[in-house]
Tab-separated table of C-alpha atoms in Angstrom:
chain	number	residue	atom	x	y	z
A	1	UNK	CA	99.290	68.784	80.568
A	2	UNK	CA	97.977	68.082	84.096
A	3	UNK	CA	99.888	69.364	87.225
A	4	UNK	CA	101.653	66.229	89.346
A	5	UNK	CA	100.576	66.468	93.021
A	6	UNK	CA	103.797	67.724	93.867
A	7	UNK	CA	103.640	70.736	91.175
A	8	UNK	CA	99.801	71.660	93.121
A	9	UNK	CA	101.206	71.427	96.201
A	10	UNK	CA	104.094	73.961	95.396
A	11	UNK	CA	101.297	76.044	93.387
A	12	UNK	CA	99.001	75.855	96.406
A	13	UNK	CA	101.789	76.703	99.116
A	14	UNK	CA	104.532	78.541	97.404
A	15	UNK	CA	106.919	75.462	97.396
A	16	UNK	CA	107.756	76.215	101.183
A	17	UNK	CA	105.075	74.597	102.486
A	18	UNK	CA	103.329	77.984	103.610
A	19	UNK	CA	99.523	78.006	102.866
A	20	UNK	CA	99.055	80.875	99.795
A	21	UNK	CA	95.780	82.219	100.839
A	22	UNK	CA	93.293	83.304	98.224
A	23	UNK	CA	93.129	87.038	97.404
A	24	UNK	CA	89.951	88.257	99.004
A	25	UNK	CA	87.381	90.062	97.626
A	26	UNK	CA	86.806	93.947	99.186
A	27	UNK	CA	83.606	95.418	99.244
A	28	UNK	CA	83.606	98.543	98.110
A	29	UNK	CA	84.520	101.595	100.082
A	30	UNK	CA	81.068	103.748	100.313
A	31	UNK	CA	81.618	106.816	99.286
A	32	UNK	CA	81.090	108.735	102.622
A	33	UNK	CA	83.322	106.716	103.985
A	34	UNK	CA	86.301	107.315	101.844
A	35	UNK	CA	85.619	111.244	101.445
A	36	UNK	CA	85.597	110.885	105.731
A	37	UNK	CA	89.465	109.354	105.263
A	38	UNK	CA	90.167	111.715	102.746
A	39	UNK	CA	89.275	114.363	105.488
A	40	UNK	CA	91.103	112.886	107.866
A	41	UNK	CA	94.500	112.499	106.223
A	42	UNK	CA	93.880	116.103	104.595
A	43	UNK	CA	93.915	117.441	108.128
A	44	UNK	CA	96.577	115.551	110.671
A	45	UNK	CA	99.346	116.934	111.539
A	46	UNK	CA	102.717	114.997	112.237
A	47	UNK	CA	102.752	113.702	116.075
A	48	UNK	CA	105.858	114.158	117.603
A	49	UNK	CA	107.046	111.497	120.282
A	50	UNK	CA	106.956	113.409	123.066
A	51	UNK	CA	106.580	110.416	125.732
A	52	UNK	CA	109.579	108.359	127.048
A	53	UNK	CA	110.150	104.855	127.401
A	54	UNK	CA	112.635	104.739	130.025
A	55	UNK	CA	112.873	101.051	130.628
A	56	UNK	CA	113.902	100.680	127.016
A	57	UNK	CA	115.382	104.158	126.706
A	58	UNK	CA	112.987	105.309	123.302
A	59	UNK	CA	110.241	108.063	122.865
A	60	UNK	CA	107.097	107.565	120.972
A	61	UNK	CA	104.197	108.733	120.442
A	62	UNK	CA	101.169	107.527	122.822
A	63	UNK	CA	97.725	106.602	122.502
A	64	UNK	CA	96.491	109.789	124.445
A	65	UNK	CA	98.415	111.967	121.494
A	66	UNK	CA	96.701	109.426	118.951
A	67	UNK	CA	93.138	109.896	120.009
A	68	UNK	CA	93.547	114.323	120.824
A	69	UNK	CA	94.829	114.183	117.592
A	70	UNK	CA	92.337	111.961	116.084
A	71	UNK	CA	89.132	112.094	117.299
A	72	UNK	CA	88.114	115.800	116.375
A	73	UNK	CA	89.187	114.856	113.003
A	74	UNK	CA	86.913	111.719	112.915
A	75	UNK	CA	84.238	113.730	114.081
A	76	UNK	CA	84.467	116.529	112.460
A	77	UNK	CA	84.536	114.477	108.762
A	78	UNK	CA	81.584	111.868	110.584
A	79	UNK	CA	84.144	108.938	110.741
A	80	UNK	CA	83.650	106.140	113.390
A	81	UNK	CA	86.176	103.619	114.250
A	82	UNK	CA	85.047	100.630	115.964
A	83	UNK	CA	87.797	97.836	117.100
A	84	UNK	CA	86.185	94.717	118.653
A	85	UNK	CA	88.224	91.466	119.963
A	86	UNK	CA	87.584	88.739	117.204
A	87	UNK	CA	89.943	86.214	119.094
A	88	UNK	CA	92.142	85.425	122.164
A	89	UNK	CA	94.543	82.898	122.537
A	90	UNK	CA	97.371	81.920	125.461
A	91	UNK	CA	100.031	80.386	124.694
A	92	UNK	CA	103.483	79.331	126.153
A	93	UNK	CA	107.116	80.205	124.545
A	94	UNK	CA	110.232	77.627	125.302
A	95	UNK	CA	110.250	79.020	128.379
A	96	UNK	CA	107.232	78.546	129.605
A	97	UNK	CA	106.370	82.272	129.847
A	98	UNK	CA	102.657	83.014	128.532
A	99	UNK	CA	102.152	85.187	125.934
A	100	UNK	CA	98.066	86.212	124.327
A	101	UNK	CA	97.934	86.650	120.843
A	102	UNK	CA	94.831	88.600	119.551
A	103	UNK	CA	92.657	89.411	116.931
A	104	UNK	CA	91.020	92.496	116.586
A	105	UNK	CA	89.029	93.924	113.831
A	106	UNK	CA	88.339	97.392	112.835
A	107	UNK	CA	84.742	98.517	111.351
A	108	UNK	CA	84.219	101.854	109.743
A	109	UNK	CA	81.110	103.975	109.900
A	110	UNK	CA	79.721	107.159	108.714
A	111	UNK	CA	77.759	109.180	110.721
A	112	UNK	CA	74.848	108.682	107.487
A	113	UNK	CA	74.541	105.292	108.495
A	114	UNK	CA	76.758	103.913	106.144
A	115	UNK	CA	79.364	101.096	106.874
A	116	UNK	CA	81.844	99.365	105.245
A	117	UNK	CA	81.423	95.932	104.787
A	118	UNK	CA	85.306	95.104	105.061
A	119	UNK	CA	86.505	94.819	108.396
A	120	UNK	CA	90.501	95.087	108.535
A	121	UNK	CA	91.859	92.933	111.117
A	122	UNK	CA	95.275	93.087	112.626
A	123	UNK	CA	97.434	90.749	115.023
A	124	UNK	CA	98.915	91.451	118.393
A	125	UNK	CA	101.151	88.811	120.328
A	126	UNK	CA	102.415	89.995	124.213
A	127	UNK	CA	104.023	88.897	127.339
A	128	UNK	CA	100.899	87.988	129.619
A	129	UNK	CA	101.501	89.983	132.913
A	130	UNK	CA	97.841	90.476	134.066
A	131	UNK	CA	95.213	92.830	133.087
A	132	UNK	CA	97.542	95.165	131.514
A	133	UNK	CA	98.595	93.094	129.066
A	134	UNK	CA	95.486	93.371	127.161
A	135	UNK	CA	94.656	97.022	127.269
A	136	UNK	CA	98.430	97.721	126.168
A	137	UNK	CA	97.627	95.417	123.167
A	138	UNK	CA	94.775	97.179	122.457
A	139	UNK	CA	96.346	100.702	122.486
A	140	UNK	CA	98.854	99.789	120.533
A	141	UNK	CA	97.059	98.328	117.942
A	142	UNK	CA	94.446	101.198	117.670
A	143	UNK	CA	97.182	103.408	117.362
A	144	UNK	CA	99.139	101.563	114.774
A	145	UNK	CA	95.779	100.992	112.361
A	146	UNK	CA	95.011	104.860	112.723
A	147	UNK	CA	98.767	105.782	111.803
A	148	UNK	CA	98.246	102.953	108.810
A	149	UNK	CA	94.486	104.266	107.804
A	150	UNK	CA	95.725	107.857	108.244
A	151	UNK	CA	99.167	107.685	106.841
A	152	UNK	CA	100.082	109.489	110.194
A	153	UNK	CA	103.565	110.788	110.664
A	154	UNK	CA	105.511	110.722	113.574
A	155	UNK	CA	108.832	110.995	112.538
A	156	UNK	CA	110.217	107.391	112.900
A	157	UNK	CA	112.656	105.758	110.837
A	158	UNK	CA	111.175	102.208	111.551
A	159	UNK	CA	111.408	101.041	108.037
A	160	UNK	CA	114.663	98.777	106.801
A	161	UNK	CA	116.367	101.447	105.788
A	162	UNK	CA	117.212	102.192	109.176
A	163	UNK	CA	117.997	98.173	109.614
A	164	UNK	CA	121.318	96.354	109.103
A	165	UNK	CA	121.089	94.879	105.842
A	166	UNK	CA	124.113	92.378	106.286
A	167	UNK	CA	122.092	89.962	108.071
A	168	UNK	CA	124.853	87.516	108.538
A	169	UNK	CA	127.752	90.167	109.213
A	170	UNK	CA	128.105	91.447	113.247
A	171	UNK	CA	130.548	93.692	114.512
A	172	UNK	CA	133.170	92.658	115.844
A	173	UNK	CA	133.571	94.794	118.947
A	174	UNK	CA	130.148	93.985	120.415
A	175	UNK	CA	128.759	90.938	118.475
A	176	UNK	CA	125.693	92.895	117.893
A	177	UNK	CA	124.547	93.523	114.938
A	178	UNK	CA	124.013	97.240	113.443
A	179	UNK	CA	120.666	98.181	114.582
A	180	UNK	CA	120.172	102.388	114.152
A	181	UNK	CA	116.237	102.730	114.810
A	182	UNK	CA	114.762	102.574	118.228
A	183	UNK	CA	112.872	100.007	119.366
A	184	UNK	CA	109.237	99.113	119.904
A	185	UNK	CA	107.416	96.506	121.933
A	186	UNK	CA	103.864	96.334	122.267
């Protein structure tokens, strides 16, 4: 039996409409490269967020802490992280306030000379306020692929767990829902 146009159509975009993108194909992970993560992971410590937000009254952990913590390590097991701006795009919100969403991509390196020929990429969207919109983006997505490659610790509770799961239930006191982790902007 051939599939109807309307039965591809769900196949190809998971009924909703949303594009199902094909599964990629990784190159494989040299060797070097791997034992260098391996290193890495074997060796970090938990980061504790020691820094304050006080606008949004949180702590966490900052790039600084990241890269003391980090760096050594990379160098000490010959692993080099490079993280290069693939794309840049402004945009407006329903208000009319600009936000930049970016691209960046991540290549890994061994100090042999060997390099993998995946390059993780990751996504970033922020309020455009000037210059420092851009190297906050960049900090915090350098930190956040370094936590992700490394499997770093720092003591959050930023998974659901933490989340209200009865999405359509509110309190009634406030009207907010019940939110228990801190939060994060970029």
């Amino acid at each position: 039996k051939r599939m109807s146009e309307e039965e591809k159509n769900n196949f190809e975009t998971n009924g909703n409409g949303y594009h199902i993108p094909s599964e990629p194909i990784v190159p494989k992970l040299p060797k070097s490269i791997a034992t260098a993560i391996n290193g890495v992971m074997k060796d970090i410590r938990m980061l504790k967020k020691d820094d304050e937000n006080k606008f949004q009254n949180y702590n966490y952990a900052s790039i600084d802490k990241f890269l003391s913590a980090v760096n050594p390590l990379c160098a000490k097991h010959g692993l080099i992280i490079t993280m290069d701006e693939e794309s840049c795009k402004v945009s407006r919100d329903g208000a009319k306030n600009p936000w930049v969403h970016i691209v960046y991509k991540f290549i890994l390196s061994h100090a042999s000379g060997d390099t993998w020929a995946y390059t993780p990429r990751r996504n970033m969207f922020v309020s455009m306020t000037g210059g420092q919109s851009m190297g906050s983006s960049m900090s915090y997505t350098l930190k956040q692929f370094m936590r992700s490659l490394f499997q770093i610790s720092t003591g959050e509770k930023d998974d659901l767990d933490g989340h209200n799961q009865n999405f359509d239930v509110q309190k009634k006191t406030t009207g907010k829902t019940d939110h228990k982790t801190e939060r994060r902007t970029a």
